[in-house]
């Protein structure tokens, strides 16, 4: 099965979004899942960046010359989000209990890492909201295209077909 | 692109395997077979400074009235965070829509003024 690039992006983005939300609730997942999910989240972010690498390169090249306002805002927001996610993952690893323990290491007890982890997460929550908001049109149209239309479009087509057949029969 | 697709598939598979392994390790049957207490590092979890909800900076105390550490099983924080994101998306969409309407109205006024002057 060959995935279209749009569907692949949608799947990756949905995975990242779901993973982020789950990772922000360690009470629901438990400490171990929270930490391993954070590591997997970091890996998926790298995939997300690779999938949009051409866009990143183009924006960086043209950032100080001609660039539409919305793209400029989008790129600034994405940069902030990248910094926030990097801080979350790095500080998370520093205060890790399960992941570091797996490798025979122990995390730091310094409260600054914990503060950084929590503050960066709060910032990332707002930034993710803005990121989703700026891509809302794409999200709605893609979800419609791959979930709504295959189900309801086909049903509508099936409903229309008998009517068309009877009309054709009437003409004959 | 094909390579990226393969990397993505492997990463998602790894994520699923990690999740499934942990979920299995949490079940009573597997824990009994292995002869370990429920949960990976269950003893550490008691002192684990977990929590992202408001008030998470409270060391050794309760988070939102819940005891710190351990597993509650609730999705309270997740729901709250989802709600926060939804509010941000709605707010941005509203501001965007108002901006678009204002711009269109300004364009219409400009056109009307040009028409009158011409």
Coordinates of C-alpha atoms in Angstrom, one line a residue:
Chain A
X1 CA 0.0 0.0 0.0
X2 CA 1.4 3.4 -1.0
X3 CA 0.5 6.3 1.2
X4 CA 0.0 9.7 -0.3
X5 CA 2.3 12.4 1.2
X6 CA -0.8 14.2 2.6
X7 CA -2.1 11.1 4.3
X8 CA 1.3 10.3 5.7
X9 CA 1.7 13.8 7.1
X10 CA -1.8 13.6 8.7
X11 CA -0.9 10.2 10.3
X12 CA 2.4 11.5 11.7
X13 CA 0.8 14.8 12.9
X14 CA -2.0 12.9 14.6
X15 CA 0.5 10.5 16.2
X16 CA 2.5 13.5 17.5
X17 CA -0.6 15.3 18.8
X18 CA -1.9 12.3 20.5
X19 CA 1.5 11.4 22.0
X20 CA 2.0 15.0 23.2
X21 CA -1.4 15.0 25.0
X22 CA -0.8 11.6 26.6
X23 CA 2.7 12.6 27.6
X24 CA 1.4 15.7 29.4
X25 CA -0.6 13.5 31.8
X26 CA 1.8 11.2 33.6
X27 CA -1.0 10.4 36.2
X28 CA -2.9 8.7 33.5
X29 CA 0.0 6.8 31.8
X30 CA 2.2 6.2 34.8
X31 CA 5.9 7.3 35.1
X32 CA 7.4 4.6 32.8
X33 CA 5.1 5.1 29.9
X34 CA 5.4 8.9 30.3
X35 CA 9.2 8.7 30.0
X36 CA 9.3 6.2 27.1
X37 CA 6.6 8.1 25.3
X38 CA 8.7 11.3 25.7
X39 CA 11.6 9.6 24.0
X40 CA 9.4 8.2 21.2
X41 CA 7.8 11.7 20.9
X42 CA 11.3 13.2 20.3
X43 CA 12.0 10.6 17.6
X44 CA 8.6 11.3 15.9
X45 CA 9.4 15.0 16.0
X46 CA 12.6 14.4 14.0
X47 CA 10.5 12.5 11.4
X48 CA 8.0 15.4 11.3
X49 CA 10.9 17.8 10.7
X50 CA 12.4 15.5 8.0
X51 CA 9.0 15.3 6.2
X52 CA 8.9 19.1 6.1
X53 CA 12.6 19.7 5.5
X54 CA 12.1 21.4 2.1
X55 CA 9.8 23.9 3.7
X56 CA 12.2 24.6 6.5
X57 CA 15.1 25.1 4.1
X58 CA 13.1 27.5 1.9
X59 CA 11.9 29.5 4.9
X60 CA 15.4 29.8 6.4
X61 CA 16.8 30.9 3.0
X62 CA 14.1 33.5 2.4
X63 CA 13.5 34.6 6.0
X64 CA 15.4 37.9 5.7
X65 CA 14.2 38.7 2.2
X66 CA 10.7 38.3 0.8
X67 CA 8.4 36.1 2.8
X68 CA 4.6 36.4 3.4
X69 CA 3.6 37.6 6.8
X70 CA 1.8 34.4 7.8
X71 CA 4.7 32.2 6.8
X72 CA 7.0 34.4 8.8
X73 CA 4.8 34.1 11.9
X74 CA 4.5 30.4 11.3
X75 CA 8.2 29.9 11.1
X76 CA 8.9 31.9 14.3
X77 CA 6.2 29.9 16.1
X78 CA 7.7 26.7 14.9
X79 CA 11.2 27.7 16.0
X80 CA 9.8 28.5 19.5
X81 CA 8.0 25.1 19.6
X82 CA 11.2 23.4 18.6
X83 CA 13.1 25.0 21.4
X84 CA 10.3 24.2 23.9
X85 CA 10.2 20.5 22.8
X86 CA 14.0 20.2 22.9
X87 CA 14.0 21.7 26.5
X88 CA 11.2 19.3 27.5
X89 CA 13.0 16.2 26.2
X90 CA 16.4 17.3 27.6
X91 CA 15.1 18.2 31.0
X92 CA 12.9 15.1 31.0
X93 CA 16.0 12.9 30.4
X94 CA 17.8 14.8 33.2
X95 CA 15.1 14.1 35.8
X96 CA 14.3 10.6 34.4
X97 CA 13.8 7.7 36.8
X98 CA 12.9 4.8 34.5
X99 CA 14.7 5.5 31.3
X100 CA 18.1 6.3 32.9
X101 CA 17.6 3.5 35.3
X102 CA 17.3 1.1 32.3
X103 CA 20.9 2.1 31.3
X104 CA 22.2 1.9 34.8
X105 CA 22.3 5.7 35.3
X106 CA 20.5 7.9 37.7
X107 CA 18.9 11.3 37.0
X108 CA 19.6 14.6 38.6
X109 CA 17.7 15.7 41.7
X110 CA 18.3 19.4 40.9
X111 CA 14.9 21.2 41.0
X112 CA 16.0 23.5 38.1
X113 CA 15.5 20.6 35.6
X114 CA 12.1 19.9 37.0
X115 CA 11.1 23.6 36.8
X116 CA 12.4 23.7 33.2
X117 CA 10.5 20.6 32.3
X118 CA 7.2 21.9 33.7
X119 CA 7.6 25.5 32.4
X120 CA 8.6 24.3 28.9
X121 CA 5.6 22.0 28.8
X122 CA 3.2 24.8 29.7
X123 CA 4.8 27.0 27.0
X124 CA 4.6 24.1 24.5
X125 CA 0.9 23.6 25.2
X126 CA 0.2 27.1 24.1
X127 CA 2.5 26.9 21.2
X128 CA 1.0 23.6 20.0
X129 CA -2.5 25.2 20.2
X130 CA -1.2 28.1 18.0
X131 CA 0.5 25.7 15.7
X132 CA -2.7 23.7 15.2
X133 CA -4.7 26.9 14.8
X134 CA -2.4 28.1 12.0
X135 CA -2.8 24.8 10.2
X136 CA -6.5 24.4 11.0
X137 CA -7.7 24.7 7.4
X138 CA -5.3 22.0 6.3
X139 CA -6.3 19.8 9.2
X140 CA -10.1 20.1 8.5
X141 CA -9.7 19.6 4.7
X142 CA -7.4 16.6 5.1
X143 CA -9.5 14.9 7.8
X144 CA -12.6 15.5 5.6
X145 CA -10.8 14.1 2.5
X146 CA -9.6 10.9 4.2
X147 CA -12.3 10.2 6.8
X148 CA -15.5 11.9 6.0
X149 CA -15.6 11.7 2.2
X150 CA -14.6 8.0 1.8
X151 CA -17.6 7.1 4.1
X152 CA -20.2 9.7 3.4
X153 CA -19.2 10.5 -0.2
X154 CA -19.6 6.8 -1.1
X155 CA -23.0 6.6 0.6
X156 CA -24.1 9.7 -1.2
X157 CA -22.9 8.2 -4.5
X158 CA -24.8 4.9 -3.8
X159 CA -27.9 6.9 -3.0
X160 CA -27.5 8.9 -6.2
X161 CA -27.0 5.9 -8.4
X162 CA -30.4 4.3 -8.2
X163 CA -32.1 7.7 -8.7
X164 CA -29.9 8.1 -11.8
X165 CA -30.8 4.6 -13.0
X166 CA -34.5 5.2 -12.7
X167 CA -34.2 8.6 -14.4
X168 CA -32.3 6.8 -17.3
X169 CA -35.0 4.1 -17.3
X170 CA -37.7 6.8 -17.6
X171 CA -36.0 8.4 -20.6
X172 CA -35.8 5.1 -22.4
Chain B
X1 CA 11.0 10.0 0.6
X2 CA 10.7 6.3 0.5
X3 CA 13.4 6.1 3.1
X4 CA 11.7 8.6 5.3
X5 CA 8.5 6.5 5.0
X6 CA 10.4 3.5 6.1
X7 CA 11.9 5.3 9.1
X8 CA 8.5 6.5 10.1
X9 CA 7.0 3.0 9.9
X10 CA 9.8 1.7 12.1
X11 CA 9.4 4.5 14.6
X12 CA 5.7 4.0 14.9
X13 CA 6.2 0.2 15.2
X14 CA 8.8 0.8 18.0
X15 CA 6.3 3.1 19.7
X16 CA 3.6 0.5 19.5
X17 CA 5.9 -2.3 20.8
X18 CA 7.1 -0.2 23.7
X19 CA 3.5 0.6 24.6
X20 CA 2.3 -3.0 24.3
X21 CA 5.2 -4.3 26.3
X22 CA 4.6 -1.9 29.1
X23 CA 0.8 -2.5 29.0
X24 CA 1.5 -6.3 29.2
X25 CA 4.0 -5.8 32.1
X26 CA 1.2 -4.1 34.0
X27 CA -1.2 -7.0 33.9
X28 CA -1.5 -9.2 37.0
X29 CA -0.9 -12.4 35.1
X30 CA 2.4 -11.3 33.6
X31 CA 3.5 -9.8 36.9
X32 CA 2.7 -13.0 38.7
X33 CA 4.6 -15.0 36.1
X34 CA 7.7 -12.8 36.4
X35 CA 7.3 -12.6 40.1
X36 CA 7.5 -8.8 40.3
X37 CA 5.3 -6.2 41.8
X38 CA 2.8 -4.4 39.5
X39 CA 4.4 -1.8 37.3
X40 CA 8.0 -1.1 36.3
X41 CA 9.8 0.5 39.2
X42 CA 6.7 0.6 41.3
X43 CA 8.7 1.5 44.4
X44 CA 10.3 4.4 42.7
X45 CA 7.0 5.6 41.5
X46 CA 5.9 6.4 45.1
X47 CA 8.5 9.2 45.2
X48 CA 8.4 10.1 41.5
X49 CA 7.8 13.8 41.1
X50 CA 5.2 13.3 38.3
X51 CA 2.6 15.8 37.2
X52 CA 2.0 18.5 34.6
X53 CA -1.2 19.9 36.0
X54 CA -1.3 23.2 37.7
X55 CA 0.5 23.1 41.0
X56 CA 3.1 20.6 39.8
X57 CA 5.9 22.6 41.3
X58 CA 4.8 21.4 44.7
X59 CA 7.6 19.0 45.7
X60 CA 6.5 16.1 47.8
X61 CA 2.9 17.4 48.1
X62 CA -0.3 16.9 46.4
X63 CA -1.1 17.9 42.8
X64 CA -4.5 19.3 42.3
X65 CA -5.6 17.5 45.5
X66 CA -4.2 14.2 44.2
X67 CA -1.3 12.5 45.9
X68 CA 1.9 13.0 44.0
X69 CA 3.4 10.0 42.1
X70 CA 1.8 6.7 41.4
X71 CA -0.8 6.0 38.8
X72 CA -4.3 7.5 39.1
X73 CA -5.7 6.2 35.9
X74 CA -7.7 9.3 35.3
X75 CA -7.5 11.4 32.2
X76 CA -8.3 14.7 33.9
X77 CA -5.1 16.6 32.9
X78 CA -5.3 15.3 29.4
X79 CA -8.8 16.5 29.0
X80 CA -7.9 19.9 30.5
X81 CA -4.9 20.2 28.1
X82 CA -7.1 19.2 25.1
X83 CA -9.6 21.9 26.2
X84 CA -6.9 24.5 26.4
X85 CA -5.7 23.7 22.9
X86 CA -9.3 23.8 21.6
X87 CA -9.8 27.2 23.2
X88 CA -6.6 28.5 21.6
X89 CA -7.6 27.1 18.2
X90 CA -11.1 28.6 18.4
X91 CA -9.7 32.0 19.6
X92 CA -7.3 32.2 16.7
X93 CA -9.9 31.2 14.2
X94 CA -12.3 33.9 15.5
X95 CA -9.6 36.6 15.4
X96 CA -8.6 35.4 11.9
X97 CA -12.2 35.4 10.7
X98 CA -12.9 38.9 12.1
X99 CA -9.6 40.1 10.5
X100 CA -10.7 38.7 7.1
X101 CA -14.1 40.3 7.3
X102 CA -12.6 43.7 8.3
X103 CA -10.1 43.5 5.4
X104 CA -12.9 42.6 2.9
X105 CA -15.0 45.5 4.2
X106 CA -12.1 47.9 3.9
X107 CA -11.5 46.7 0.3
X108 CA -15.1 47.2 -0.5
X109 CA -15.1 50.7 0.9
X110 CA -11.9 51.5 -1.0
X111 CA -13.5 50.3 -4.2
X112 CA -16.6 52.3 -3.6
X113 CA -14.5 55.5 -2.9
X114 CA -12.5 54.9 -6.1
X115 CA -15.7 54.4 -8.0
X116 CA -17.1 57.7 -6.7
X117 CA -13.9 59.7 -7.4
X118 CA -13.5 58.1 -10.9

